[in-house]
Each structure stands twice: as structure tokens, then as C-alpha cells.
Short mmCIF file of C-alpha atoms and ligand atoms in Angstrom, two decimals:
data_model
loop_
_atom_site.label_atom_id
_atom_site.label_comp_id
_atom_site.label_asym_id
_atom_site.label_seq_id
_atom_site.Cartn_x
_atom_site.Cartn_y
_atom_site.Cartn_z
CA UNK A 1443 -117.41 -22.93 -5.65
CA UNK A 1444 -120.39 -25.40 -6.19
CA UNK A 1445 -120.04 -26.73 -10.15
CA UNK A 1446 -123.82 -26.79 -10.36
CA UNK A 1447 -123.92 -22.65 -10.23
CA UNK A 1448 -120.88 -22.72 -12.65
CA UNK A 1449 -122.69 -24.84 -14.92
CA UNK A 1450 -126.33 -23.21 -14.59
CA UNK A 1451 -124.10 -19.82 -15.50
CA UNK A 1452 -123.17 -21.39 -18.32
CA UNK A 1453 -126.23 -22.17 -19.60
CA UNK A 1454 -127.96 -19.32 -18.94
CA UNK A 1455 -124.96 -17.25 -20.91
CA UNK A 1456 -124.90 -19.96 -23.55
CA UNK A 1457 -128.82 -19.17 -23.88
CA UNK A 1458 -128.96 -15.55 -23.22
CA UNK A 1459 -131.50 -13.47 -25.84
CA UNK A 1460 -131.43 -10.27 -23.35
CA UNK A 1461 -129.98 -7.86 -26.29
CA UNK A 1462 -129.93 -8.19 -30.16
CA UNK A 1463 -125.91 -9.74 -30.19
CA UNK A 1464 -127.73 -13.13 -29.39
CA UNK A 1465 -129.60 -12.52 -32.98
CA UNK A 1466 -126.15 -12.15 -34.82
CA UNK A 1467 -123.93 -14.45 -32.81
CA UNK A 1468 -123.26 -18.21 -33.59
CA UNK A 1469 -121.72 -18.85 -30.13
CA UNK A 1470 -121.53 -16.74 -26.85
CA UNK A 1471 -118.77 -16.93 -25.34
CA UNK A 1472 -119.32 -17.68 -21.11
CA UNK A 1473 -115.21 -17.85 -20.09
CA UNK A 1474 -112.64 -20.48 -19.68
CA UNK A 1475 -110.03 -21.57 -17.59
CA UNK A 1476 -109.34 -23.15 -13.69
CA UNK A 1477 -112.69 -22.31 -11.63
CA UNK A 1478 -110.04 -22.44 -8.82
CA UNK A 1479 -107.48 -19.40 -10.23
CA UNK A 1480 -106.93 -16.27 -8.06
CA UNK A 1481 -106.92 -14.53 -11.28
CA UNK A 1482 -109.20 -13.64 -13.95
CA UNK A 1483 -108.09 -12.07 -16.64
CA UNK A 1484 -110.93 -9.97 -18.26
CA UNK A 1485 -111.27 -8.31 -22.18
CA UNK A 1486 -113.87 -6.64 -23.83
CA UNK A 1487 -116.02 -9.02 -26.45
CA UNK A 1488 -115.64 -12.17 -28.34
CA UNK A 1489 -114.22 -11.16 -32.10
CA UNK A 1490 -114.83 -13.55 -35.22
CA UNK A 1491 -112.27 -16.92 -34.08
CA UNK A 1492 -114.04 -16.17 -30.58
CA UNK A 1493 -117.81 -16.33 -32.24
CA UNK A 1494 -116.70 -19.26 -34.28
CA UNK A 1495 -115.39 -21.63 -31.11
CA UNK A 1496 -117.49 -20.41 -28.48
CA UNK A 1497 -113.76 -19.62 -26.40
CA UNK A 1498 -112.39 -16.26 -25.26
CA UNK A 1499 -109.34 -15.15 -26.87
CA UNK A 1500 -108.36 -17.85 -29.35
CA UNK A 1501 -107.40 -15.69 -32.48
CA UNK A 1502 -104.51 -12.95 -32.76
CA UNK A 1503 -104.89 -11.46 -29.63
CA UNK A 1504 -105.84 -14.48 -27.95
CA UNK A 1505 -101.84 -15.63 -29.13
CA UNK A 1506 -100.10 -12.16 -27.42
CA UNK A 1507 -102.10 -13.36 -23.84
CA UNK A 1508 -100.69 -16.78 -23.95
CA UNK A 1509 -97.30 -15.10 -24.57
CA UNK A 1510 -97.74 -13.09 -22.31
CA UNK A 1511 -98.71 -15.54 -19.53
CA UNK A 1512 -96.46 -17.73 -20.90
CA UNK A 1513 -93.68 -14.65 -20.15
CA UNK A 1514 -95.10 -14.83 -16.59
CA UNK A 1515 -94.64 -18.68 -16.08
CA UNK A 1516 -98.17 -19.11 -16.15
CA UNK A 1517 -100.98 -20.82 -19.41
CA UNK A 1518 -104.36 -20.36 -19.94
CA UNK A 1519 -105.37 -23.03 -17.59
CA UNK A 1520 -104.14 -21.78 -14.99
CA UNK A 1521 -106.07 -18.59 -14.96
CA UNK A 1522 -109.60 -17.59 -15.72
CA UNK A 1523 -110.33 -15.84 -18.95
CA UNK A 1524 -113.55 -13.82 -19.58
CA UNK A 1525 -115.41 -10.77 -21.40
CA UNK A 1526 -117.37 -8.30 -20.26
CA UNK A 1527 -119.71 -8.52 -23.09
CA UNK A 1528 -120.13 -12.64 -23.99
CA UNK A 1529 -121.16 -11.93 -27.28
CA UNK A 1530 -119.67 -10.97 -30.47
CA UNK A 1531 -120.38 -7.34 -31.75
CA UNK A 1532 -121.38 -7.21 -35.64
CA UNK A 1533 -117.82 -6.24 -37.38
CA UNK A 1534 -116.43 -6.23 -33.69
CA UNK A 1535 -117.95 -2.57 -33.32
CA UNK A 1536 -117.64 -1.51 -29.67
CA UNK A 1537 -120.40 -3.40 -27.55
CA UNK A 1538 -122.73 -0.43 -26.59
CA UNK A 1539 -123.96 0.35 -23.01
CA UNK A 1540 -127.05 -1.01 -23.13
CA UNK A 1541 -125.42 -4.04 -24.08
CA UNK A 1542 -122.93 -3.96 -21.77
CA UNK A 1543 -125.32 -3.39 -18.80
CA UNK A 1544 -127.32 -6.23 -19.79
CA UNK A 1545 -124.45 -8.47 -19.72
CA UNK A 1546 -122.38 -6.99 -16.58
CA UNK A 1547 -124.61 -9.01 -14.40
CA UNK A 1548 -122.97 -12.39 -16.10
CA UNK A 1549 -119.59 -11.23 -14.94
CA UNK A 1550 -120.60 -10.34 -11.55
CA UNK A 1551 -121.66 -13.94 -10.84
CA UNK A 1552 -118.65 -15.10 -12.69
CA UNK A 1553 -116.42 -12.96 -10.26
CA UNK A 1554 -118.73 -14.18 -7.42
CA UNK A 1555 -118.49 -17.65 -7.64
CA UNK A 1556 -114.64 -18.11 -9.15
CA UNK A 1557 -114.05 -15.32 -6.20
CA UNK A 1558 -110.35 -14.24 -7.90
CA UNK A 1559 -108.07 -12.08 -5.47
CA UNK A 1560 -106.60 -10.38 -8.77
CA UNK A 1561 -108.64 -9.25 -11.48
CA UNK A 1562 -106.31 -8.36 -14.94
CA UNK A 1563 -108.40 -5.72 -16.82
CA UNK A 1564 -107.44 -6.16 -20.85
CA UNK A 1565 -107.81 -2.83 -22.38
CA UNK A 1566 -109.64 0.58 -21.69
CA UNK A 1567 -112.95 -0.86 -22.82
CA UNK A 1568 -112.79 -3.65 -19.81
CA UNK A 1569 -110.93 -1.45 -16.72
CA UNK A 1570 -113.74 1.65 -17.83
CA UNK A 1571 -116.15 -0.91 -16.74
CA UNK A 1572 -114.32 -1.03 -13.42
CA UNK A 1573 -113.23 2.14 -12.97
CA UNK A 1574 -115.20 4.58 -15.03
CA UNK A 1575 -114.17 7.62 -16.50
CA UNK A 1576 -110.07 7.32 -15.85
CA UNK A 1577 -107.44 6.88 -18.78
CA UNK A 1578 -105.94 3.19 -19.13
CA UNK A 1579 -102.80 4.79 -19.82
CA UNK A 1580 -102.65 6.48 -16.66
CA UNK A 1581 -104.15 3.41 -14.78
CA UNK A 1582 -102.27 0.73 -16.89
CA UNK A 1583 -99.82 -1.08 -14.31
CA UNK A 1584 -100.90 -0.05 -11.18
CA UNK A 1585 -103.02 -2.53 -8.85
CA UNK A 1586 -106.15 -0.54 -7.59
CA UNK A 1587 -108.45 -2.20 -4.59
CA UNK A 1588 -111.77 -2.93 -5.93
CA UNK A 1589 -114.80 -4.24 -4.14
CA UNK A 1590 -111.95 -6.55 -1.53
CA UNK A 1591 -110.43 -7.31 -4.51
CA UNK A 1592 -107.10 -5.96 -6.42
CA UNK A 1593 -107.85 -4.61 -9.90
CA UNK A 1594 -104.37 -4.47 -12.10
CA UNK A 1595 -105.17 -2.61 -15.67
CA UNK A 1596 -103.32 -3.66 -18.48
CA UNK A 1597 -103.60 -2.37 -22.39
CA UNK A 1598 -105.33 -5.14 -24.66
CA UNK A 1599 -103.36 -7.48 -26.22
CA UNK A 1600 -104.92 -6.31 -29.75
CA UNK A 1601 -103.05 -2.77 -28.90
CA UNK A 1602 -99.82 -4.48 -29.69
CA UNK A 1603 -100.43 -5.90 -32.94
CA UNK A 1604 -102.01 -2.29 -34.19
CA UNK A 1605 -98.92 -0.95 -32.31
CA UNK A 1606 -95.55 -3.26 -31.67
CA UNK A 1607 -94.18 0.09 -29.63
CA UNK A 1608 -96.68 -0.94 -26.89
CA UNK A 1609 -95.49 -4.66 -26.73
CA UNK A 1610 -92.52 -3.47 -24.24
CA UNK A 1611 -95.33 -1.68 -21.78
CA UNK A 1612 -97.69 -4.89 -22.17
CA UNK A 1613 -94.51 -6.81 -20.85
CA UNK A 1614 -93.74 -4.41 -18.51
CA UNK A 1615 -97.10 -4.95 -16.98
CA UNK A 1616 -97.08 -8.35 -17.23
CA UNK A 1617 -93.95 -8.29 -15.06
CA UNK A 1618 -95.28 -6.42 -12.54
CA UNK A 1619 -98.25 -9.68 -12.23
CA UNK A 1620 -95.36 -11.76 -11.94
CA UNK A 1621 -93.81 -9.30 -9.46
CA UNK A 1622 -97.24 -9.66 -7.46
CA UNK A 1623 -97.55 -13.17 -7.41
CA UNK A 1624 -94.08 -14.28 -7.21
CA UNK A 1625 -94.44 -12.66 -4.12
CA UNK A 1626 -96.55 -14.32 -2.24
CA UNK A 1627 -95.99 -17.98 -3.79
CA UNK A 1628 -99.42 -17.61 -5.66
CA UNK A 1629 -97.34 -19.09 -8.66
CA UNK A 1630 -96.44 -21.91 -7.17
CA UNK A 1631 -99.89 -22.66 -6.37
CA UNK A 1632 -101.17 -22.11 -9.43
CA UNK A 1633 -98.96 -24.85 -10.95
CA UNK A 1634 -100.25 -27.50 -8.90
CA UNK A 1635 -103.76 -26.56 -9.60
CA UNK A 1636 -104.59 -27.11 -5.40
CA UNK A 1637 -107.40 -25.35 -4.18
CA UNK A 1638 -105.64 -21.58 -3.29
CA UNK A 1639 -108.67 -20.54 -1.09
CA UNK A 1640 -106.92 -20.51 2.27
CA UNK A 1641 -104.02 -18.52 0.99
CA UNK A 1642 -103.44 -15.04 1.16
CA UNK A 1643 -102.63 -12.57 -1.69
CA UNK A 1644 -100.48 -9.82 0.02
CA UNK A 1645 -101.40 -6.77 -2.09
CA UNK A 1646 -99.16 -4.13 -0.29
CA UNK A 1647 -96.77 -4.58 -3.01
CA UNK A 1648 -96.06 -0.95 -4.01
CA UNK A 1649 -96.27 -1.17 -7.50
CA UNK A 1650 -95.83 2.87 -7.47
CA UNK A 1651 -91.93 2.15 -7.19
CA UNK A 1652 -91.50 0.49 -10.30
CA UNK A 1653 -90.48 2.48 -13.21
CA UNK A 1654 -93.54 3.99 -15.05
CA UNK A 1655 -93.84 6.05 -18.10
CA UNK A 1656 -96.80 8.55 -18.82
CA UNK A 1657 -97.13 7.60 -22.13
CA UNK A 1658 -99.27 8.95 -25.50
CA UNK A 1659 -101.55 5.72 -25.93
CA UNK A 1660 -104.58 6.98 -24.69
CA UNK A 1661 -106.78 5.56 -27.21
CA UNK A 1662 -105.39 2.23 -27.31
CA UNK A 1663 -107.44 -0.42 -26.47
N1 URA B 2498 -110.76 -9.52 -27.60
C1 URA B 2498 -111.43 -9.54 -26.44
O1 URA B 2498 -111.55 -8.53 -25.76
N2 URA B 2498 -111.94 -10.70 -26.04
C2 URA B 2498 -111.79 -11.83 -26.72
O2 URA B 2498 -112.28 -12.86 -26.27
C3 URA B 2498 -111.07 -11.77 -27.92
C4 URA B 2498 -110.55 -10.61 -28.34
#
């Protein structure tokens, strides 16, 4: 990772007038976190708190992550956290395609140079992005291999304040990460922040044995 791309992506994001959300934003929001993780964790769009600070998730969903992560042993600077969309839609409307394929190409570099092993999709609107067309609660909490890299789909942590019954599935999930890295020490790399690039993530964890539930929650986020 050279810090001079990271930065230049930055400023290009921070600067971005490719689609009318740069007329209504006050900040775009590029991503935050260790340049070094193995994962990124990725939602849909800044919201209002986002706008406001220029930070992915720092309002009420932002809190369920870090509990989440907390749950897991891990915080927020130990992972990377983006968007697919770096700017706030008016009244947090869904970002529309247009938008989002302007903006895609921002996360693609992000992936690029940060080069995570695990990618953590955060609700249907960010995993349909990956994997189009499929239902997040028929993907939710089951890695998937995407472009060399392991794509692991989990609801957004928004669905759980709209509905505390999927809290328990958002854990469940989160487990499962833990379950992933725990097993092949990325955790304890992660803690000391050291440079994880010569280690391998051993993705033939079988995720399919762990206890799943087809559930009703197809339009969650
Ligand atoms: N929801 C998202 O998808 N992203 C954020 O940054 C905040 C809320």
C-alpha cells in the first residue's frame, strides 16, 4: 500500500462532483479505519451523523457495528469501514444506479489498494452490489469467493434497530467472522496492528455446517 494513492483517493472522493449527491452533501464520506486490515467492512451510503462528520457509520447504526465488532474482539480501528455510495442520499433515499455506478469505481480502488482477504457486506443494498440479483437472507452468513477474495454477507446494522428479532442473526453472523478469523490467528494480528500481508486467510472453513435458519427478512436492509 503506497499512502500517496490512499491519500490522492481521498481527495479525489473528498472532491468528487460526478453525480448530483455532491450538490446536496456537506461532506463525502471516503472510509476509515487500518489501511493494513484484512477486512473491510462495507454499507450502503453515508446517513445525516455520516454527512455531518465526513465518517462512515458514526450515528445509530454506526453504534450496533462497534458492538458488534466489539462482540467479535475486534474496534473500528482495526478494520476498514466503507460505502458503496460516499455520499449522502437526500432523506437517505436509496442511492440510485446511476449513482451507484459512478461511485463503484471509488470502492474498487479502495479494495485495490487496502487489498482485504475478507470483505463484510452490510445489508442487501451493499452484497447486491457484489452479488447481484440473490436474496441477503439467503446469502446472509455464508462466505462466498469473490474476485480471490472471500465475500461474507451480513444484514445492516440499521435492520436491527427497525427489527430487535434480527439482532440474534446479526450476532450469529458476526460469530461466524469470529469463527473465520479465530481460525487462522487473523485476530491476533489484527491486535497488534503488524503488517498481515504475508499471512494467509484459510477460507475452507465450511461455514455451511453451522446452524442456519431460512428466515422471512427479505426486505431488510
Ligand atoms: N449506513 C450505511 O450504510 N453507511 C453508513 O456510513 C451509515 C449508515
Amino acid at each position: 500500500m503506497v499512502i500517496s494513492e490512499y491519500e490522492s483517493l481521498v481527495n479525489r472522493i473528498k472532491t468528487c462532483v460526478q453525480c448530483d449527491l455532491s450538490q446536496t452533501r456537506n461532506k463525502a464520506v471516503p472510509g476509515e479505519g487500518s489501511l493494513k486490515s484484512k477486512i473491510m467492512f462495507v454499507g450502503e451510503a453515508p446517513g445525516a451523523r455520516e454527512d455531518e462528520q465526513g465518517l462512515p457509520f458514526v450515528g445509530a447504526a454506526g453504534n450496533v457495528l462497534s458492538e458488534m465488532l466489539h462482540l467479535v474482539g475486534l474496534n473500528r480501528e482495526q478494520v476498514y469501514i466503507a460505502n458503496i455510495v460516499k455520499c449522502r442520499p437526500p432523506n437517505n433515499r436509496d442511492p440510485s444506479a446511476d449513482e451507484i455506478g459512478q461511485c463503484w469505481k471509488y470502492l474498487d480502488e479502495q479494495i485495490d489498494l487496502i487489498d482485504p482477504q475478507l470483505i463484510v457486506t452490510l445489508g442487501r443494498h451493499s452484497f447486491s452490489n457484489f452479488f447481484p440479483g440473490e436474496l441477503i437472507s439467503q446469502a446472509r452468513g455464508r462466505p462466498r469467493e469473490w474476485k480471490d477474495r472471500i465475500v461474507f454477507p451480513v444484514y445492516h446494522p440499521a435492520a436491527t434497530l427497525h427489527n430487535p428479532k434480527l439482532k440474534p442473526v446479526l450476532q450469529e453472523d458476526f460469530l461466524k467472522i469470529k469463527a473465520l478469523i479465530n481460525d487462522t490467528q487473523l485476530e491476533s494480528e489484527t491486535t497488534t496492528g503488524d503488517d498481515m500481508s504475508g499471512r494467509q486467510l484459510d477460507f475452507e472453513f465450511d461455514s455451511t455446517q453451522l446452524p442456519y435458519k431460512k428466515d422471512e427478512y427479505d426486505n431488510q436492509m
